[in-house]
PDB file of C-alpha atoms and ligand atoms in Angstrom:
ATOM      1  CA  UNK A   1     109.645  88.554 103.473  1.00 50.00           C
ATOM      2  CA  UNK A   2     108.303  88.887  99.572  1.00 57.00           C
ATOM      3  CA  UNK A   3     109.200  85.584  98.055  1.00 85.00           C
ATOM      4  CA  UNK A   4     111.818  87.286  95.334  1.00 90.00           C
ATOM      5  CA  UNK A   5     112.160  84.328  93.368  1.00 94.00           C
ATOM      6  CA  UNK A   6     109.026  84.678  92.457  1.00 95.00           C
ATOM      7  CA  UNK A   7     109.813  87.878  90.321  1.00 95.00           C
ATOM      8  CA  UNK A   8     112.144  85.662  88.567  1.00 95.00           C
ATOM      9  CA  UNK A   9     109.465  83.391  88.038  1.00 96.00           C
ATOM     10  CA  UNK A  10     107.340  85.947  87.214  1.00 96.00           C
ATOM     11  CA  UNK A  11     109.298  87.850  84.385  1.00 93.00           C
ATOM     12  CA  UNK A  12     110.307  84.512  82.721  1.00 94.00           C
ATOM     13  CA  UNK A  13     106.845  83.550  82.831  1.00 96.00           C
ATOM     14  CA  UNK A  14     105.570  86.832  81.506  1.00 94.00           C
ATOM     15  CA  UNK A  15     103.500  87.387  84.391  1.00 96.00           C
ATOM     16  CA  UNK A  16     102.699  91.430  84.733  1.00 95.00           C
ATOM     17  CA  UNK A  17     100.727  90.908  87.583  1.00 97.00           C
ATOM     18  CA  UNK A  18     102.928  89.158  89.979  1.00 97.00           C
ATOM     19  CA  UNK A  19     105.698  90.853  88.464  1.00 96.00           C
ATOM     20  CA  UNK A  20     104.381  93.946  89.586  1.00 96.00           C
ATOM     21  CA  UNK A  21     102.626  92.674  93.080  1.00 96.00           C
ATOM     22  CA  UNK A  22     105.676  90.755  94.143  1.00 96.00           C
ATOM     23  CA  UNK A  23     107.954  93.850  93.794  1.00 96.00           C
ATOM     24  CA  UNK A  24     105.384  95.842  95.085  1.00 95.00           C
ATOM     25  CA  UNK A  25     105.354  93.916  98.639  1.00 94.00           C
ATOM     26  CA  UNK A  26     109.123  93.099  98.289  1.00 95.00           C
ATOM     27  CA  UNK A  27     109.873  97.337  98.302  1.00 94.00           C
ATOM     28  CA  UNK A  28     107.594  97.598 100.900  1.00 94.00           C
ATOM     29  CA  UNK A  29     109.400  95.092 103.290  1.00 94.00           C
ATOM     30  CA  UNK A  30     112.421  97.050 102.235  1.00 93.00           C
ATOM     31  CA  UNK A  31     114.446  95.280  99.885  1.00 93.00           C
ATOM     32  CA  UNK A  32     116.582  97.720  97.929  1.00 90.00           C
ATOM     33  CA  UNK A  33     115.480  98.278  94.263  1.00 89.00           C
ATOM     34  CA  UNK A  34     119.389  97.563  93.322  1.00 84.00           C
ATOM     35  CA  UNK A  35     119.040  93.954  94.954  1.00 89.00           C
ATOM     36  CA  UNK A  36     115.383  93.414  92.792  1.00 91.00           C
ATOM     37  CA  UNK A  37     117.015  94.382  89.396  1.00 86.00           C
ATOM     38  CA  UNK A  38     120.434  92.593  89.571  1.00 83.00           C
ATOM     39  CA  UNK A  39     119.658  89.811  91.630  1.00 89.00           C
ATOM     40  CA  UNK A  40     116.184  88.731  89.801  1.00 92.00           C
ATOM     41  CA  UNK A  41     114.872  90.697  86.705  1.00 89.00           C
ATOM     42  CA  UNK A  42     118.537  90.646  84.853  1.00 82.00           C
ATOM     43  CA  UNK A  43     119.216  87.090  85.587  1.00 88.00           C
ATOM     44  CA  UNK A  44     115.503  86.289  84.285  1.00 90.00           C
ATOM     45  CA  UNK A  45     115.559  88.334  81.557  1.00 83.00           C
ATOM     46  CA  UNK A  46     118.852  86.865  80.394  1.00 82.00           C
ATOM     47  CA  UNK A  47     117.343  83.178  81.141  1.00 90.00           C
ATOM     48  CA  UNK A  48     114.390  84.844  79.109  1.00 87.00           C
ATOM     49  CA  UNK A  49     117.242  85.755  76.242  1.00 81.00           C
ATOM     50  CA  UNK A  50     119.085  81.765  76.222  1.00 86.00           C
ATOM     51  CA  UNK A  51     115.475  79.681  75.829  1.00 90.00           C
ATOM     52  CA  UNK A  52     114.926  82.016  72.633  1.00 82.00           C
ATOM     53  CA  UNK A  53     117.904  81.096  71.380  1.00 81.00           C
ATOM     54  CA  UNK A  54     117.631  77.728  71.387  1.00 88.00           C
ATOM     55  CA  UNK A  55     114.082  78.026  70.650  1.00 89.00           C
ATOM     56  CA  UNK A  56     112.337  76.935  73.786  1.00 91.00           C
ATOM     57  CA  UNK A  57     110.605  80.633  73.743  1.00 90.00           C
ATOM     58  CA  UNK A  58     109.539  82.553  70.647  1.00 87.00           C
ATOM     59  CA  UNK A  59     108.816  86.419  70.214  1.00 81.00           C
ATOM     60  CA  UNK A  60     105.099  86.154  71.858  1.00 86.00           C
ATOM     61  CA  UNK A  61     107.312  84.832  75.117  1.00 88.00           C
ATOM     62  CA  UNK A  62     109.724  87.775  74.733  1.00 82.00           C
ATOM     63  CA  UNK A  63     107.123  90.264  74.588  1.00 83.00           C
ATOM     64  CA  UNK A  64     105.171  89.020  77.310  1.00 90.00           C
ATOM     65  CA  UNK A  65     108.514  88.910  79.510  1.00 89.00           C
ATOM     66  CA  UNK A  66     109.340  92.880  78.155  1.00 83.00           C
ATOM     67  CA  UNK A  67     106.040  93.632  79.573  1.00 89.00           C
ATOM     68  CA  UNK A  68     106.602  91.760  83.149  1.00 91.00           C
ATOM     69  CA  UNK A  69     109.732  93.565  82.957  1.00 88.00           C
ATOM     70  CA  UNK A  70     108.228  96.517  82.555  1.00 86.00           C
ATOM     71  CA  UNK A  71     105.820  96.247  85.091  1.00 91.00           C
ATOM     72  CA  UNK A  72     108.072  95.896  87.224  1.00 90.00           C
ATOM     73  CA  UNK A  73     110.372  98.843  86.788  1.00 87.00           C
ATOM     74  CA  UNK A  74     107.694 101.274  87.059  1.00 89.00           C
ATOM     75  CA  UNK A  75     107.825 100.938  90.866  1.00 92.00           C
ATOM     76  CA  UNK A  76     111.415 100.395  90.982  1.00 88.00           C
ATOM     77  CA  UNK A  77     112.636 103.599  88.506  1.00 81.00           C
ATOM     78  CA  UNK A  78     111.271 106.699  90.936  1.00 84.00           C
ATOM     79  CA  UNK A  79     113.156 105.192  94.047  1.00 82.00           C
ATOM     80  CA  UNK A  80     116.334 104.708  91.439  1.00 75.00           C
ATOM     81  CA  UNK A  81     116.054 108.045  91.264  1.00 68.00           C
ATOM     82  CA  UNK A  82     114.771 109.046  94.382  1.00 71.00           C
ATOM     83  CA  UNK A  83     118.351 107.889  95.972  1.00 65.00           C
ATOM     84  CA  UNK A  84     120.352 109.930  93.354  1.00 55.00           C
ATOM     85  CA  UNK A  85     118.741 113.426  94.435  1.00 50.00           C
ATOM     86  CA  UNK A  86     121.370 115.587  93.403  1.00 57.00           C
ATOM     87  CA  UNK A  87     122.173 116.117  89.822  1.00 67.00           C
ATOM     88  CA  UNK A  88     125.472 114.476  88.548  1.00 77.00           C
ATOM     89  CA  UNK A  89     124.986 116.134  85.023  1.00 89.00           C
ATOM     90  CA  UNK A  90     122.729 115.150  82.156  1.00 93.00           C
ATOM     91  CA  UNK A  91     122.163 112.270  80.078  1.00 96.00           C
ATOM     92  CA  UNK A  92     120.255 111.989  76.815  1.00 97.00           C
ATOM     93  CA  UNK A  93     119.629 108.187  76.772  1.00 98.00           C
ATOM     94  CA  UNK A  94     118.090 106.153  73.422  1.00 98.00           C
ATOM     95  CA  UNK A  95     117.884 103.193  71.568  1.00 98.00           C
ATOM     96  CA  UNK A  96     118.950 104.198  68.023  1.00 98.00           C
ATOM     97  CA  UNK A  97     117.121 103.868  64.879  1.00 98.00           C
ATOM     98  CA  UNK A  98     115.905 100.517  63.602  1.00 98.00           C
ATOM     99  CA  UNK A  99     116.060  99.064  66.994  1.00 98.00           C
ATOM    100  CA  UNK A 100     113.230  98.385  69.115  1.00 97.00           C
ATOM    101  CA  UNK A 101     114.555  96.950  72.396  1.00 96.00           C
ATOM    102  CA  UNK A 102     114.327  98.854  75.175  1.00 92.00           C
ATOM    103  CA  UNK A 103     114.350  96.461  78.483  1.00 87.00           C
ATOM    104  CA  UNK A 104     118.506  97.147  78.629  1.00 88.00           C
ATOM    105  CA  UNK A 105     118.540 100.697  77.809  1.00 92.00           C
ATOM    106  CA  UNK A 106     115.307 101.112  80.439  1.00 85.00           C
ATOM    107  CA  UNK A 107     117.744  99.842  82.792  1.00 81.00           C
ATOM    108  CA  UNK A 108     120.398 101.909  82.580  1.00 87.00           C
ATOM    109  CA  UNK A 109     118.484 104.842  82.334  1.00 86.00           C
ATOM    110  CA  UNK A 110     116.984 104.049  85.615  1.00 74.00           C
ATOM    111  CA  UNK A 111     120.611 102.807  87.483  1.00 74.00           C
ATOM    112  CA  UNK A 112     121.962 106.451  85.926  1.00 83.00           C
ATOM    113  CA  UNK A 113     118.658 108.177  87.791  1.00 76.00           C
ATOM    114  CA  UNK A 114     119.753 106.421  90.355  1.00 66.00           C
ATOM    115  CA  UNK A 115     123.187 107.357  90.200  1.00 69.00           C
ATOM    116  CA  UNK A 116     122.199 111.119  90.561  1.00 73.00           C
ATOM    117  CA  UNK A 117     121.969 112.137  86.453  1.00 85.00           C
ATOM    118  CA  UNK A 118     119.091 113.769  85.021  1.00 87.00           C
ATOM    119  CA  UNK A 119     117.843 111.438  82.350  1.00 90.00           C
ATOM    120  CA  UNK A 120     116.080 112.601  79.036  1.00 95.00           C
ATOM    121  CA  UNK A 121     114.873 108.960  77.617  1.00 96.00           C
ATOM    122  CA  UNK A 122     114.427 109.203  74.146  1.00 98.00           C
ATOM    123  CA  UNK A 123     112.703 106.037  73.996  1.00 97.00           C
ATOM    124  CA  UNK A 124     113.527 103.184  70.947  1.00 98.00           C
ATOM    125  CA  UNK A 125     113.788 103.706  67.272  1.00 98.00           C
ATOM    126  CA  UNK A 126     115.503 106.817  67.727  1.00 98.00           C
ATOM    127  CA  UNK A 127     116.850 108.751  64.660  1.00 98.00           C
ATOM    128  CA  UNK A 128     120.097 110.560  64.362  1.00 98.00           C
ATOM    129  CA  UNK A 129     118.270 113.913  63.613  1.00 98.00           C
ATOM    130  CA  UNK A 130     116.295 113.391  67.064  1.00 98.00           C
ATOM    131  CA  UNK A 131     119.437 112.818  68.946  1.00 98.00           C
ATOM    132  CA  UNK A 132     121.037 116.182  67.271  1.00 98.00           C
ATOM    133  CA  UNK A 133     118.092 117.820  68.194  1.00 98.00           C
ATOM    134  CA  UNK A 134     118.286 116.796  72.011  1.00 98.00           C
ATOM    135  CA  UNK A 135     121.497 117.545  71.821  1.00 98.00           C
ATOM    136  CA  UNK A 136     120.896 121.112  70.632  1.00 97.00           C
ATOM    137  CA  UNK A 137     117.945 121.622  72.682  1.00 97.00           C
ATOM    138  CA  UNK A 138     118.609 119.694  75.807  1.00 95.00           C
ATOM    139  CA  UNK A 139     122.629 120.675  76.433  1.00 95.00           C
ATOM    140  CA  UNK A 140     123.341 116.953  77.568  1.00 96.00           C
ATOM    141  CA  UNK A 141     126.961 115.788  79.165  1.00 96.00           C
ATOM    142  CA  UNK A 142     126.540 112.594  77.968  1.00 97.00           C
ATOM    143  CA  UNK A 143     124.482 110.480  75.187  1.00 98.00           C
ATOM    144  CA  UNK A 144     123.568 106.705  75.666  1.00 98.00           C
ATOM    145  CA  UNK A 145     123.363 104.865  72.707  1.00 98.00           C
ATOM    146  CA  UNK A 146     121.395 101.577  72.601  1.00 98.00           C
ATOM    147  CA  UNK A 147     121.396  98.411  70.618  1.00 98.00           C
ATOM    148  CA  UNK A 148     120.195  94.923  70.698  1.00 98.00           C
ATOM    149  CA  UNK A 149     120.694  94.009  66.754  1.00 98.00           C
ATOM    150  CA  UNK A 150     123.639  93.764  64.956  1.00 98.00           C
ATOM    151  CA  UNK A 151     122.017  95.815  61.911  1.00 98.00           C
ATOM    152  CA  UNK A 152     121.045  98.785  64.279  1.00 98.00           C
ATOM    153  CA  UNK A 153     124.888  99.142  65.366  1.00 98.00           C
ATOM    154  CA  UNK A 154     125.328 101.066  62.182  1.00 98.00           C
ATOM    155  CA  UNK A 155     122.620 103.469  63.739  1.00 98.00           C
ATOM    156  CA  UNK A 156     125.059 104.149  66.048  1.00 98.00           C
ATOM    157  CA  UNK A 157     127.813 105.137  64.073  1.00 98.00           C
ATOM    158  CA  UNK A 158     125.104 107.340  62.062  1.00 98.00           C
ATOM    159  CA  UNK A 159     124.490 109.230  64.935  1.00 98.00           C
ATOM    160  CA  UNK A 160     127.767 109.574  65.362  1.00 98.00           C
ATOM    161  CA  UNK A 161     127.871 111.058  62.449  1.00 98.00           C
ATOM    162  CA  UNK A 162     125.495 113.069  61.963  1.00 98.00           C
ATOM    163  CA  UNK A 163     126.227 115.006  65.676  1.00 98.00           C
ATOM    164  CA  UNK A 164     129.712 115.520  64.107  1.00 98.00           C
ATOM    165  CA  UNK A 165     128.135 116.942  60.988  1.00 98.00           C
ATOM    166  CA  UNK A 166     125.979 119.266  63.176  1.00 98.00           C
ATOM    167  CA  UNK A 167     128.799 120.567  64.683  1.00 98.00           C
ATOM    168  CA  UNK A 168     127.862 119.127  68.553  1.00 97.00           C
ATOM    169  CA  UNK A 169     129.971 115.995  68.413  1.00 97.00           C
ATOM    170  CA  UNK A 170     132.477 117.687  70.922  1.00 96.00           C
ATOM    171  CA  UNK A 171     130.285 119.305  73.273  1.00 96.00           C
ATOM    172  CA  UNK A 172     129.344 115.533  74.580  1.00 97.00           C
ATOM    173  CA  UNK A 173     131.102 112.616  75.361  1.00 97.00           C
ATOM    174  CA  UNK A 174     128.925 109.328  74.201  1.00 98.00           C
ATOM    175  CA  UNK A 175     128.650 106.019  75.553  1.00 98.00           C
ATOM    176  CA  UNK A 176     127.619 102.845  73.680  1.00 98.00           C
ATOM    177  CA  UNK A 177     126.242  99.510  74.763  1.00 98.00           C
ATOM    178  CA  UNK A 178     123.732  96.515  73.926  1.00 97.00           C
ATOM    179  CA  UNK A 179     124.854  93.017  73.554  1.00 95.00           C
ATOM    180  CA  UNK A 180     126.482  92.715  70.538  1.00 97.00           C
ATOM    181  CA  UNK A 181     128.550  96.493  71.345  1.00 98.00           C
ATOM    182  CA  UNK A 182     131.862  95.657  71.668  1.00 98.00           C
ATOM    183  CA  UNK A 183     135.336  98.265  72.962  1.00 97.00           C
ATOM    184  CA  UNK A 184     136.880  97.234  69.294  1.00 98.00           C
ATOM    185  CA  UNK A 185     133.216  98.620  67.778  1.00 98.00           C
ATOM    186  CA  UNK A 186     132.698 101.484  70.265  1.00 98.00           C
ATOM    187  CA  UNK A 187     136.792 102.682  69.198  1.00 98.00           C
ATOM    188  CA  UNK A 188     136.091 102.115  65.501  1.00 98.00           C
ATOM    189  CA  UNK A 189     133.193 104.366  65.362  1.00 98.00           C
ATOM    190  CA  UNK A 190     134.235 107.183  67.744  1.00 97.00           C
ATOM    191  CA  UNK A 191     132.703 106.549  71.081  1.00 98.00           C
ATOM    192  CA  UNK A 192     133.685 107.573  74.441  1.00 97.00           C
ATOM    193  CA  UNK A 193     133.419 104.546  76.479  1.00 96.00           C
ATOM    194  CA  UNK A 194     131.336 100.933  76.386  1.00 97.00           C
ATOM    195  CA  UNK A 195     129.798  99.497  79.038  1.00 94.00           C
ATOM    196  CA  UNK A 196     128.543  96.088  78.796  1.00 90.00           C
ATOM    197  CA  UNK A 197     126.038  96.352  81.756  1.00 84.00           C
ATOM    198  CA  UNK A 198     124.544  99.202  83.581  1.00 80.00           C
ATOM    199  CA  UNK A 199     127.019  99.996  86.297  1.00 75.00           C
ATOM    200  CA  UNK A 200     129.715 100.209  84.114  1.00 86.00           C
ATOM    201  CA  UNK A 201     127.163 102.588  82.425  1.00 90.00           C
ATOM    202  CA  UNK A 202     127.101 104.618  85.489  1.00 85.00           C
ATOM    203  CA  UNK A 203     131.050 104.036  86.910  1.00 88.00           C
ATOM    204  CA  UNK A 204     131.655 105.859  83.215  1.00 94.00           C
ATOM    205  CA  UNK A 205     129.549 108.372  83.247  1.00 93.00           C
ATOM    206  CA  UNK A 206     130.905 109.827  86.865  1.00 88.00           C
ATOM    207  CA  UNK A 207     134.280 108.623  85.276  1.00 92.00           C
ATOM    208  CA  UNK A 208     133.177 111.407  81.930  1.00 91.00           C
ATOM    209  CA  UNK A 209     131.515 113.857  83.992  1.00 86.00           C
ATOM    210  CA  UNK A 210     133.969 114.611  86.570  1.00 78.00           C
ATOM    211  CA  UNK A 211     136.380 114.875  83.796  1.00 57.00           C
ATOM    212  CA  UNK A 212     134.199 117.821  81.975  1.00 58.00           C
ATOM    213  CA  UNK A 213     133.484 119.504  85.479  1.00 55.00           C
ATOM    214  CA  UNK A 214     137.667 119.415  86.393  1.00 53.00           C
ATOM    215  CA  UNK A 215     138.146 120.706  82.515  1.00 50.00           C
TER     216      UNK A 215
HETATM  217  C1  B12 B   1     113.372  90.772  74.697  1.00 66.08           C
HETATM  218  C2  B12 B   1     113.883  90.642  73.264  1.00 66.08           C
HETATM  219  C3  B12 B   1     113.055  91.147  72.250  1.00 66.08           C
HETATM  220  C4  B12 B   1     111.757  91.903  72.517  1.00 66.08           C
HETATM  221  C5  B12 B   1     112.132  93.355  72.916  1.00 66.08           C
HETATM  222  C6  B12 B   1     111.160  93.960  73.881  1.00 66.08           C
HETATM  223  C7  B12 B   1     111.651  95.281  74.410  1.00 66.08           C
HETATM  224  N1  B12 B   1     110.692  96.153  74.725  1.00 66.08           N
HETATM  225  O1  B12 B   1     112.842  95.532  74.564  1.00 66.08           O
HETATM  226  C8  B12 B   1     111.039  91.842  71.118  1.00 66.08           C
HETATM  227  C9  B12 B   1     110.109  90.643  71.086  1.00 66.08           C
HETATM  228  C10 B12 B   1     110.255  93.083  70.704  1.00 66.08           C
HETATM  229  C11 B12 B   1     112.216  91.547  70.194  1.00 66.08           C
HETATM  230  C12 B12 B   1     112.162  91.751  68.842  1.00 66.08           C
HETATM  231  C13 B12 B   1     113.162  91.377  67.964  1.00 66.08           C
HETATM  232  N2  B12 B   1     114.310  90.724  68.292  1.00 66.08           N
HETATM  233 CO1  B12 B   1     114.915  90.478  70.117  1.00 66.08          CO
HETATM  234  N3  B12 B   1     115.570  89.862  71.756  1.00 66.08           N
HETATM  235  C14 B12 B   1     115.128  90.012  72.975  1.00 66.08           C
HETATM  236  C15 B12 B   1     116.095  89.273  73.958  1.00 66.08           C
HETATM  237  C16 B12 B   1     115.486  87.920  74.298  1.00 66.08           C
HETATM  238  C17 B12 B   1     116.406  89.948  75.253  1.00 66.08           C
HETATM  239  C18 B12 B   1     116.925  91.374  75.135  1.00 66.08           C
HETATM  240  C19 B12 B   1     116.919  91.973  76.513  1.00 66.08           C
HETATM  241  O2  B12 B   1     116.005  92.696  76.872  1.00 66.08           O
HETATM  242  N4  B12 B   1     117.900  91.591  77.346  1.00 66.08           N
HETATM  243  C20 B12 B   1     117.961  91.995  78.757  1.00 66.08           C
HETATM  244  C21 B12 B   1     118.650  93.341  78.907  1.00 66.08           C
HETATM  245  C22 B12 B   1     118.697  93.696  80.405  1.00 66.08           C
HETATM  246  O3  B12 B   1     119.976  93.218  78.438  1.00 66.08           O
HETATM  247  P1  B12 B   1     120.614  94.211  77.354  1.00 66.08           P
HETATM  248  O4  B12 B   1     119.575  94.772  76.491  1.00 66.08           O
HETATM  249  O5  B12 B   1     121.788  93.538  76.734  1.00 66.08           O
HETATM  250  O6  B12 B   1     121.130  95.440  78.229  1.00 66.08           O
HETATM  251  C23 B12 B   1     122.193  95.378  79.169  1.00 66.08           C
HETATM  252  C24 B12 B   1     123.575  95.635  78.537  1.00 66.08           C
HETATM  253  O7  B12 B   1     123.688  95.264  77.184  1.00 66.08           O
HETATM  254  C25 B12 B   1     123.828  97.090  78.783  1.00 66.08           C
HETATM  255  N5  B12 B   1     123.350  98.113  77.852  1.00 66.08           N
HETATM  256  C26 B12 B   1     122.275  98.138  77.060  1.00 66.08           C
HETATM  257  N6  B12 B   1     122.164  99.313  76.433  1.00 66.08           N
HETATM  258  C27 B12 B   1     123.190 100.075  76.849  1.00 66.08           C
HETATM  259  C28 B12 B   1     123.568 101.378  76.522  1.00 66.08           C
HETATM  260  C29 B12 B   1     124.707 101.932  77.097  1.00 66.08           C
HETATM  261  C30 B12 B   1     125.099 103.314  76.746  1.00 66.08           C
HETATM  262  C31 B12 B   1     125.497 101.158  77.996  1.00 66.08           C
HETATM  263  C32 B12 B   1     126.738 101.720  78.573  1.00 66.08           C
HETATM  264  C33 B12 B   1     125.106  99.855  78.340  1.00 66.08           C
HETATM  265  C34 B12 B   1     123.971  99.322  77.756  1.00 66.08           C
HETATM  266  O8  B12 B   1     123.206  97.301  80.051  1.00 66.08           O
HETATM  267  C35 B12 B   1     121.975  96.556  80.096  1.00 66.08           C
HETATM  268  C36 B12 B   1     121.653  96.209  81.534  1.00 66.08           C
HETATM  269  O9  B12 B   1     122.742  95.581  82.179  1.00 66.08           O
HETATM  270  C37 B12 B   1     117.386  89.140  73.065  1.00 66.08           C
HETATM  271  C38 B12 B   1     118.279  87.933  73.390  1.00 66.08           C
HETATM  272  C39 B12 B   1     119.456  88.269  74.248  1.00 66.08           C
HETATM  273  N7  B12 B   1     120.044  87.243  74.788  1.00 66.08           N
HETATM  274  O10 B12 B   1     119.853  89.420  74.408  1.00 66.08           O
HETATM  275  C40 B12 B   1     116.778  89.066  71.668  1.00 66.08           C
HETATM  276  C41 B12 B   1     117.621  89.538  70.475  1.00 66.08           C
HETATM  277  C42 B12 B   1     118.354  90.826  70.795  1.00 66.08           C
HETATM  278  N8  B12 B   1     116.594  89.804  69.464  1.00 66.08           N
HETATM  279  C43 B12 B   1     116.939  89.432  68.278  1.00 66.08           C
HETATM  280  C44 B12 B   1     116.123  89.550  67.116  1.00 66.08           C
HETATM  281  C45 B12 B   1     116.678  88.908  65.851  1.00 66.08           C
HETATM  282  C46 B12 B   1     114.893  90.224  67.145  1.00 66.08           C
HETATM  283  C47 B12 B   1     113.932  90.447  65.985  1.00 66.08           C
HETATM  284  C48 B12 B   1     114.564  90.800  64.631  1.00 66.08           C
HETATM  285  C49 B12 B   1     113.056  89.176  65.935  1.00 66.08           C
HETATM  286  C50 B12 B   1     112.071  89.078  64.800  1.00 66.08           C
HETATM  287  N9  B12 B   1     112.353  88.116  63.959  1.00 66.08           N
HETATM  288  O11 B12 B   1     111.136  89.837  64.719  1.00 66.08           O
HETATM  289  C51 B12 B   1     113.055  91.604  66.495  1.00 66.08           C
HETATM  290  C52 B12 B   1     113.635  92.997  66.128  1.00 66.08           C
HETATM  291  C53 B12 B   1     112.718  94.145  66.422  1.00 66.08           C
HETATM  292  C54 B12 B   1     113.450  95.456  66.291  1.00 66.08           C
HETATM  293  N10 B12 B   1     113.354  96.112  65.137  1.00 66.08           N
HETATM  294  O12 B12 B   1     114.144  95.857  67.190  1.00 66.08           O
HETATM  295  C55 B12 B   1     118.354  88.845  68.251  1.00 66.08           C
HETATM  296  C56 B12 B   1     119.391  89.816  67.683  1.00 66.08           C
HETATM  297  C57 B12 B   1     120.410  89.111  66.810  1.00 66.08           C
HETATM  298  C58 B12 B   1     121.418  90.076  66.324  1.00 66.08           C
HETATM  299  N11 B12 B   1     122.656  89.872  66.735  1.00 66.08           N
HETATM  300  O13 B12 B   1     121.140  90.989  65.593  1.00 66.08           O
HETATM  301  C59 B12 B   1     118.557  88.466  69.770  1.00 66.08           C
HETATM  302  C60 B12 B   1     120.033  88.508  70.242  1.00 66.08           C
HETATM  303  C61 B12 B   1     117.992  87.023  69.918  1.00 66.08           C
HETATM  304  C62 B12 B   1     118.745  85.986  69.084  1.00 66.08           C
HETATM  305  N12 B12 B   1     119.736  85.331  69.613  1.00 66.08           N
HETATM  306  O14 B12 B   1     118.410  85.771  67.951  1.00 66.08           O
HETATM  307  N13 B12 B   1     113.283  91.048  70.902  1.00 66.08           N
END
C-alpha cells in the first residue's frame, strides 16, 4: 500500500514529483480519489494555508504547494468524473475577477465532475462579461463563483450584477464560496446557496438542480 502520508508530505513540501508518483501508485492499489483529496491534499493544503499565516511559509512556498497540488489532481479529476457518468445538469465554474486562486475552486469543479455535472471551468481572473457570455452561450443550471481575497468578493457581487443586467440572472441559480464567503455575504449579494467546502458544493447543486428539473 502507497504510503499516503507521503502526499501530505509531498504537497506541503511542494514536491510535484512525489505528489504526482505517490498518487499515481496509491490509485493504482485502489484507493478512492475521494479518500486522496479529503483525507491528504485538503488537510495539507490547509496546513500549507496556517504556516503562511504566521509566516513560517511565504508566497514561493504557496506556489510551489499550488503546483504539487496540481500535480496531483490531474490524475485524480478524470476518475472524479469518470464515477459521475451521467449528467446531473451543467455547471459554469470560475474564480471571479481579480482573484487568482484556483486550488479550491479546482476542487470543486472536480468533486461536481464527480458528482455527475458537466463542468465548464472558466479558470481564475474571470470577468463578469465572460461569465454572461457562458451563460448566454453555454445554457448552464448553475454558476460557481470563487474567491480567496476579501477584495475579489466584490467580483462576485459584480457578476451578480452584471448577469442581472443582461437579463440571465434568473435562468441560473448561483453558488458562492472561498474562505472568506460567508451565508450573511452570499444573502446580501443575491446568491443561491454557500458552501464552505466542496461537498456542500455538490449536496447544493443536486439540492438546485432537482429543484429546476421538478419546476
Ligand atoms: C495557495 C495560496 C496562494 C497561491 C494561489 C495558487 C493557486 N493556484 O490557487 C498564490 C501564491 C498565487 C497566492 C497569491 C496571493 N495570495 Co494567497 N493564499 C493561498 C492560501 C495559502 C491557500 C489557499 C488554498 O488554496 N486553500 C486550499 C483550498 C482547498 O481551500 P479553498 O480555496 O478555501 O477552497 C475550499 C472552500 O473554500 C470551498 N470553495 C472554494 N471555492 C468555492 C466555490 C463554490 C461555489 C463553493 C460552493 C465552495 C468553494 O471549497 C474548497 C474545497 O473544499 C491562502 C491561505 C488560506 N488559509 O486559505 C492564502 C490567502 C487566500 N492569500 C492571501 C493573499 C493576501 C494573497 C496575495 C495578495 C499575496 C501577495 N501579497 O501577493 C496574492 C493574491 C493574488 C491574486 N490576485 O489572487 C490571503 C487573503 C487575505 C484576504 N482575506 O484577502 C490568504 C487568506 C493568506 C493570508 N492569511 O494572508 N495565494
Amino acid at each position: 500500500m502507497a504510503e499516503l502520508q507521503k502526499l501530505y508530505d509531498a504537497i506541503l513540501n511542494g514536491d510535484q514529483k512525489a505528489a504526482a508518483a505517490v498518487t499515481q501508485s496509491a490509485l493504482a492499489e485502489g484507493v478512492p480519489a475521494m479518500e486522496l483529496v479529503s483525507g491528504y491534499m485538503v488537510p495539507a493544503m490547509d496546513e500549507v494555508g496556517r504556516r503562511f499565516e504566521c509566516d513560517d511559509y511565504f508566497v514561493p512556498e504557496l506556489l510551489l504547494a499550488a503546483r504539487a497540488m496540481k500535480a496531483s489532481l490531474v490524475f485524480i479529476r478524470p476518475l472524479l468524473a469518470e464515477q459521475g457518468a451521467r449528467s446531473a445538469g451543467r455547471v459554469v465554474i470560475g474564480t471571479v475577477k481579480g482573484d487568482l486562486h484556483d486550488i479550491g475552486k479546482n476542487i470543486v469543479a472536480a468533486m461536481l465532475e464527480g458528482g455527475g455535472f458537466e463542468v465548464i471551468d472558466l479558470g481564475a481572473d474571470v470577468s463578469p462579461a465572460k461569465f454572461v457570455e457562458a451563460v448566454e452561450t453555454r445554457s448552464p443550471d448553475l454558476v460557481c463563483l470563487s474567491a480567496l481575497l476579501t477584495v475579489t468578493m466584490t467580483s462576485m457581487k459584480n457578476t451578480i450584477e452584471a448577469l442581472r443586467t443582461a437579463g440571465l440572472r434568473d435562468r441560473v441559480k448561483i453558488l458562492v464560496g472561498g474562505a472568506p464567503v460567508t451565508k450573511e455575504f452570499a444573502d446580501e449579494i443575491g446568491a443561491d446557496g454557500f458552501g464552505e467546502n466542496a461537498s456542500v458544493a455538490v449536496t447544493l447543486a443536486r439540492k438546485f438542480t432537482a429543484r429546476a428539473e421538478a419546476a
